[in-house]
Each structure stands twice: as structure tokens, then as C-alpha cells.
PDB file of C-alpha atoms in Angstrom:
ATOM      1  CA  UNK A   1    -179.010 -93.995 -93.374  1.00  0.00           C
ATOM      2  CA  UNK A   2    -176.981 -93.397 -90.631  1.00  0.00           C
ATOM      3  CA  UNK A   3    -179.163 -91.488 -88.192  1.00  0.00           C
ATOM      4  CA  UNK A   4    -181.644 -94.560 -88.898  1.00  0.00           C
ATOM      5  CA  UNK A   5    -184.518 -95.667 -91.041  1.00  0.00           C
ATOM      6  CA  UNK A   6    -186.188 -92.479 -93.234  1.00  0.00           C
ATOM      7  CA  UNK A   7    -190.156 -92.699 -92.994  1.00  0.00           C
ATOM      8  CA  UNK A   8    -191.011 -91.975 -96.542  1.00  0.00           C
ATOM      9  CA  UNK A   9    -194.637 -91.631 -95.240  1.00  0.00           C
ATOM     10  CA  UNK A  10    -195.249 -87.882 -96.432  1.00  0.00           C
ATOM     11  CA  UNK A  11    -192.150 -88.018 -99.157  1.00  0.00           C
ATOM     12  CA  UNK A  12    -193.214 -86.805-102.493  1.00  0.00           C
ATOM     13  CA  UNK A  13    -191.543 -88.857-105.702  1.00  0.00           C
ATOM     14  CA  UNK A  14    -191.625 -87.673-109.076  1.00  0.00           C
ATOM     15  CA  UNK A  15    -190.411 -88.831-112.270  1.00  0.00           C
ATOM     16  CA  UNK A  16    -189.909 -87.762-115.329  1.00  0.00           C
ATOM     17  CA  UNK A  17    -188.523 -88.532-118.325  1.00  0.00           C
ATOM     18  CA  UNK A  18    -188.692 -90.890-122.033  1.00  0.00           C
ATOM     19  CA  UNK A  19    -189.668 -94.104-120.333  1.00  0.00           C
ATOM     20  CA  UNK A  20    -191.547 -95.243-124.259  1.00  0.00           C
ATOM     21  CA  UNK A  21    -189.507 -98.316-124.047  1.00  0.00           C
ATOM     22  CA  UNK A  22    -190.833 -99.289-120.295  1.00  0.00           C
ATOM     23  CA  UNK A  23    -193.024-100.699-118.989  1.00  0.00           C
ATOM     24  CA  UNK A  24    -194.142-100.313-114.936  1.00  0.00           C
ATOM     25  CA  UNK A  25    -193.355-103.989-114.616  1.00  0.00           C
ATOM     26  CA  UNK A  26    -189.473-103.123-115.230  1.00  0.00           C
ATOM     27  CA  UNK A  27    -189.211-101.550-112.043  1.00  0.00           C
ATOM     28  CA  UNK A  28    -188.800-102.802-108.727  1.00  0.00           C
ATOM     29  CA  UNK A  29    -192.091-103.241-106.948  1.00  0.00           C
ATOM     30  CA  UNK A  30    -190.820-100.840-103.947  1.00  0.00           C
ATOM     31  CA  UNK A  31    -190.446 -97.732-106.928  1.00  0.00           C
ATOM     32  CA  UNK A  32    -193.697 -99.395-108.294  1.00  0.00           C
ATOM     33  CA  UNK A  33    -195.923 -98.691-105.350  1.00  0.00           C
ATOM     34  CA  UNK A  34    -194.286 -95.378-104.914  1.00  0.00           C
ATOM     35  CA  UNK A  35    -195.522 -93.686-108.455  1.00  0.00           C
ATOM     36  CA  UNK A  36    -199.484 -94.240-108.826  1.00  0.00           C
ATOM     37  CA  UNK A  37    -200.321 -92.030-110.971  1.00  0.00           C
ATOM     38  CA  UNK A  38    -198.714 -92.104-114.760  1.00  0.00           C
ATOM     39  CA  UNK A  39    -199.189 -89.796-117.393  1.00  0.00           C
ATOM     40  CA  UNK A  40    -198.460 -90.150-121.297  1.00  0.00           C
ATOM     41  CA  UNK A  41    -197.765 -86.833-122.833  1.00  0.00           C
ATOM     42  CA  UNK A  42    -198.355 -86.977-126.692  1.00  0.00           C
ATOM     43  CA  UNK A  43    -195.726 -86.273-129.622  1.00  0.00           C
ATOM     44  CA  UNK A  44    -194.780 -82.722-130.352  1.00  0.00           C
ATOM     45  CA  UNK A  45    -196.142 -81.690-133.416  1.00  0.00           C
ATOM     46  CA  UNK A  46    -194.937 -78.710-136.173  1.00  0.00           C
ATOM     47  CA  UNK A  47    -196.683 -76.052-134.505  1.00  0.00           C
ATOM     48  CA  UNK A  48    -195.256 -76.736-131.270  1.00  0.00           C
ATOM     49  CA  UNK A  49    -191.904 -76.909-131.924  1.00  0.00           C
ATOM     50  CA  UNK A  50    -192.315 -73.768-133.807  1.00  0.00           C
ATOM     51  CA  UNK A  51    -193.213 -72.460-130.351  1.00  0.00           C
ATOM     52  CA  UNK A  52    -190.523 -73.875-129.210  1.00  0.00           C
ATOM     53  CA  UNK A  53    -188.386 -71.923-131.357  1.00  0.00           C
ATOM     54  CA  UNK A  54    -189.544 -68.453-131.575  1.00  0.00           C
ATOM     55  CA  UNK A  55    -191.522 -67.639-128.044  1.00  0.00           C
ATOM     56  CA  UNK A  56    -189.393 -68.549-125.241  1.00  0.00           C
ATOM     57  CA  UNK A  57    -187.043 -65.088-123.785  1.00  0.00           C
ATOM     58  CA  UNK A  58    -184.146 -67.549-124.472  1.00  0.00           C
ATOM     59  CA  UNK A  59    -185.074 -69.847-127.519  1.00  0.00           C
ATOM     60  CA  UNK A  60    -182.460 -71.667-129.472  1.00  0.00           C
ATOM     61  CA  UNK A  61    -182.988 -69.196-132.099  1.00  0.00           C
ATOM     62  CA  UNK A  62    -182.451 -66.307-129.997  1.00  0.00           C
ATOM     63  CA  UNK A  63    -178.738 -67.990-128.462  1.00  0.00           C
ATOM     64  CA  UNK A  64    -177.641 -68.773-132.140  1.00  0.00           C
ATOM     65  CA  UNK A  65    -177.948 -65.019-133.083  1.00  0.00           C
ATOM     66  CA  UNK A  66    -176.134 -64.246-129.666  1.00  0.00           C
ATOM     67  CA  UNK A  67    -173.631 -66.677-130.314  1.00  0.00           C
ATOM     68  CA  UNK A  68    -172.510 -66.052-134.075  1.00  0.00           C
ATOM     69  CA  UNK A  69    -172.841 -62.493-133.395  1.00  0.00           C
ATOM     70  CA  UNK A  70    -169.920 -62.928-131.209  1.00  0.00           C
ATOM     71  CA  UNK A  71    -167.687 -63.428-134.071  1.00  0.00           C
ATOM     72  CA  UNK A  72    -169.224 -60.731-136.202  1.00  0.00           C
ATOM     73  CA  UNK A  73    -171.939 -63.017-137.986  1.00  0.00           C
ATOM     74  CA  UNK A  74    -175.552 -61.654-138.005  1.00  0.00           C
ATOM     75  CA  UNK A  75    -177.802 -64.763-138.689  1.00  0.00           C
ATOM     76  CA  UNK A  76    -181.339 -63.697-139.050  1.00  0.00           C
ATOM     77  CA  UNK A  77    -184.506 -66.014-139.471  1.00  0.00           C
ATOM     78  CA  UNK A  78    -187.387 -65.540-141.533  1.00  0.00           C
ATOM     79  CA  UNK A  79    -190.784 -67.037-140.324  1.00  0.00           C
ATOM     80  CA  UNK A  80    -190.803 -69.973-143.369  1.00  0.00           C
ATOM     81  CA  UNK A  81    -187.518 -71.269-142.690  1.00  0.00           C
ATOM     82  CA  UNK A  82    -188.433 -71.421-138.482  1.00  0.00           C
ATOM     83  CA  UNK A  83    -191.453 -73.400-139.794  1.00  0.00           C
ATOM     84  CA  UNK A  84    -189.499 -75.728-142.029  1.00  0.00           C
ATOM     85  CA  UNK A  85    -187.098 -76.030-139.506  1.00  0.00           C
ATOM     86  CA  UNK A  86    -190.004 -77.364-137.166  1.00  0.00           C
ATOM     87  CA  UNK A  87    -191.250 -79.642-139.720  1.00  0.00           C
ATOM     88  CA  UNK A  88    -188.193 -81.231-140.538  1.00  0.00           C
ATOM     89  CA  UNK A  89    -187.836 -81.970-136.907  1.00  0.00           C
ATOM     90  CA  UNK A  90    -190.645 -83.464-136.783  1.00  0.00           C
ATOM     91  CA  UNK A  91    -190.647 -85.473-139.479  1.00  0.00           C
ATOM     92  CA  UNK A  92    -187.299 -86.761-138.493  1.00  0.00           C
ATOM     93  CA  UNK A  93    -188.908 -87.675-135.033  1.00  0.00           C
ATOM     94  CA  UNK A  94    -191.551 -89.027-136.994  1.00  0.00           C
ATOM     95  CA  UNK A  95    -189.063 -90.983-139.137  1.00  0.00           C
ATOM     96  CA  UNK A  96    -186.410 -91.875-136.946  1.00  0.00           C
ATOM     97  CA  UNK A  97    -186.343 -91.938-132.808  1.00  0.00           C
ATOM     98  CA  UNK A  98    -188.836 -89.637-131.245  1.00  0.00           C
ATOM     99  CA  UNK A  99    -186.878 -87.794-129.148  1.00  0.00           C
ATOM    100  CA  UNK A 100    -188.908 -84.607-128.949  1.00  0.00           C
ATOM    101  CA  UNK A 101    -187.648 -80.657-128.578  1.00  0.00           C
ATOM    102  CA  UNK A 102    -184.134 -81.897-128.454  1.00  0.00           C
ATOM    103  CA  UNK A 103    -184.083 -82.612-132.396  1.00  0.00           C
ATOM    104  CA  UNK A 104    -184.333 -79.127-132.861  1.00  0.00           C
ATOM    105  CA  UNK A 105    -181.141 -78.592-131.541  1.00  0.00           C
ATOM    106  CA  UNK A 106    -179.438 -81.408-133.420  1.00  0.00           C
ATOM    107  CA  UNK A 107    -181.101 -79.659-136.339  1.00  0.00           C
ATOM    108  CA  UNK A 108    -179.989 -76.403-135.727  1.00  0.00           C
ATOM    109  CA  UNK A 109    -176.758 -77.546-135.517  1.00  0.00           C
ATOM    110  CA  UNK A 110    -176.426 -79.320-138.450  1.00  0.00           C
ATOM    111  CA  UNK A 111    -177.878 -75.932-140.393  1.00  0.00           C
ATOM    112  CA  UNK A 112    -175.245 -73.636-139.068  1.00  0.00           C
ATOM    113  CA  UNK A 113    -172.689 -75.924-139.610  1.00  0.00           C
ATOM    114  CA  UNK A 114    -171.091 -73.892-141.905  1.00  0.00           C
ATOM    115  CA  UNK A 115    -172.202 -70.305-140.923  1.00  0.00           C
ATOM    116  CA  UNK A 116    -170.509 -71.083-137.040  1.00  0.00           C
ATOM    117  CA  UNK A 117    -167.024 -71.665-138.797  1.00  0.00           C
ATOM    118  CA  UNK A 118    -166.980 -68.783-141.259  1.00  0.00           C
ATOM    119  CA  UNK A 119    -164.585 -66.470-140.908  1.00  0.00           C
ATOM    120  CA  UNK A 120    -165.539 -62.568-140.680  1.00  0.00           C
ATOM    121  CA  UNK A 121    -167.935 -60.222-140.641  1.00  0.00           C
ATOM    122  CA  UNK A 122    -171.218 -61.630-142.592  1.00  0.00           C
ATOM    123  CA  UNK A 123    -174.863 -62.112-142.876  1.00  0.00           C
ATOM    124  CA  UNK A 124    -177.001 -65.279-142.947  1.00  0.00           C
ATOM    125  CA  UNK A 125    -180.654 -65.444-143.569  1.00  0.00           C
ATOM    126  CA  UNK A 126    -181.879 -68.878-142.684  1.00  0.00           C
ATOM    127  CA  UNK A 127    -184.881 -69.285-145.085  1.00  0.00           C
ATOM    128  CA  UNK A 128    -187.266 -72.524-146.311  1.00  0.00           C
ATOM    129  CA  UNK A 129    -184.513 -73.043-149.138  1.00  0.00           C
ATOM    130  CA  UNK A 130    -181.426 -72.818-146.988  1.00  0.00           C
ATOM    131  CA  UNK A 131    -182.997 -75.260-144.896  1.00  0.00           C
ATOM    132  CA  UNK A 132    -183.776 -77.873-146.958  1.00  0.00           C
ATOM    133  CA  UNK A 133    -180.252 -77.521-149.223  1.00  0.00           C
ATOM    134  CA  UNK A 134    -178.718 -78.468-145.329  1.00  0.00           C
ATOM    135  CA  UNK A 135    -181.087 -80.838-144.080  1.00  0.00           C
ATOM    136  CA  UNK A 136    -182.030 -82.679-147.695  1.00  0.00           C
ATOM    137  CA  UNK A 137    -179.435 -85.286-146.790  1.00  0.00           C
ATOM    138  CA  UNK A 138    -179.880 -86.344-143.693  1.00  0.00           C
ATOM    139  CA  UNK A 139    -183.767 -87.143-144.785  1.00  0.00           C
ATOM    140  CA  UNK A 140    -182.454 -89.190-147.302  1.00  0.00           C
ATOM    141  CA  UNK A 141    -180.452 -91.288-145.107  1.00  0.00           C
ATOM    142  CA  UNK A 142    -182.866 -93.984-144.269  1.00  0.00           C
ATOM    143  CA  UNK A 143    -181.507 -96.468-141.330  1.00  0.00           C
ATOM    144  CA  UNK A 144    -182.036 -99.854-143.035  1.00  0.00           C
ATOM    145  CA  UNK A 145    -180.789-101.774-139.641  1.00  0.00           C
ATOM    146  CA  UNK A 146    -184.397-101.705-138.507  1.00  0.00           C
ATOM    147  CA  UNK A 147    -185.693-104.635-141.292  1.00  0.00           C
ATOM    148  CA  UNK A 148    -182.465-106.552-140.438  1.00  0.00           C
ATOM    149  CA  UNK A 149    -183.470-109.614-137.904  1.00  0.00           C
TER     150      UNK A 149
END
């Protein structure tokens, strides 16, 4: 720097993030030396993205209501269509790239697709069957460019 070296001595480093594709040999050997201890965390399954969508103060579930009910929609869940919600996501991370929590809200987005662009004053009850009329087609899609060499 310009004050002079920085003694990194007592410096704490953390990392975080999807590094499935890495290994510790990709880094340089100064970053190496500086993260000893590495931890996998395992794939999120049904129940915890579930979680995910109902318990937090502020869950995506929660800021969808707050949001549509800006523009007079009340959008109301009912416990089988958060559960098929969190199944689909993960069987699409299953399926597909495993990118955790953050399918839900490409989910979620492709549900209320329609309901965010309706005009007026109405009510939407996201249940098992309205999920899986919205999300049918996107399972269907299969990506075929992974058996292409």
C-alpha cells in the first residue's frame, strides 16, 4: 500500500460462496495458504427450502403478498402449493444446475408471471395445481447440450 507493507499476521480471511466447480489447486498458492480450513455444505433439500419460504420475518412469500398487494392483488398461499413449490425447486436443482435457495426465486417468478401483470383488484390462491399448470413446462424442457461432445 502506500503507508507500506500490511502484516496480514492476525488478518482473518473468509470465503464463501459456490466454488463446486474448484478445486484448491485453482488458486494461487498465497490465497491457498491463507484458507485452511474448508467446509462442504450439502444440497438443500424439500423441507428446507420450504423453510426457506414460510419462516423467515421477510420470506419471498411474505414480499410477493407485499408487492402485488400494491396494485390491489391479494395473493395468498396455501401450505401444498409452498411445498410443491419447494419440490419443484428442488428437483430442478436436482435436474438442472444446483444453484440452491436462489431457484426459489426464479420459481416464484415464473409462477406469478401472470398474476404481477394483471390489471385490478383480484385474488390469487397459489395452490399444488396452480403450481404445476405454471411450472409443468419448464420440467419438460430437458437441456440436451449436456450429451453433445
Amino acid at each position: 500500500t502506500r503507508y507500506g507493507p500490511v502484516r496480514t499476521d492476525h488478518v482473518l480471511f473468509i470465503a464463501a460462496g459456490a466454488f463446486h466447480q474448484c478445486s484448491p489447486s485453482d488458486l494461487i498458492p498465497e490465497l491457498q495458504g491463507r484458507f485452511p480450513i474448508r467446509v462442504e455444505l450439502g444440497a438443500l433439500g424439500a423441507e428446507d427450502l420450504e423453510r426457506i419460504l414460510t419462516q423467515p420475518e421477510h420470506s419471498l412469500t411474505k414480499q410477493y403478498q407485499a408487492l402485488l398487494a400494491v396494485d390491489g392483488i391479494e395473493l395468498s398461499f396455501t401450505p401444498d402449493g409452498v411445498r410443491e413449490l419447494a419440490a419443484m425447486a428442488q428437483r430442478l436443482n436436482t435436474e438442472q444446475e444446483d444453484i440452491g435457495a436462489r431457484r426459489l426465486h426464479t420459481i416464484l417468478e415464473k409462477v406469478l408471471e401472470e398474476p404481477a401483470f394483471a390489471q385490478g383488484p383480484a385474488t390469487v390462491v397459489i395452490d399444488r395445481a396452480y403450481v404445476r399448470s405454471r411450472l409443468v413446462p419448464i420440467l419438460e424442457d430437458t437441456d440436451l447440450s449436456h450429451y453433445i461432445l
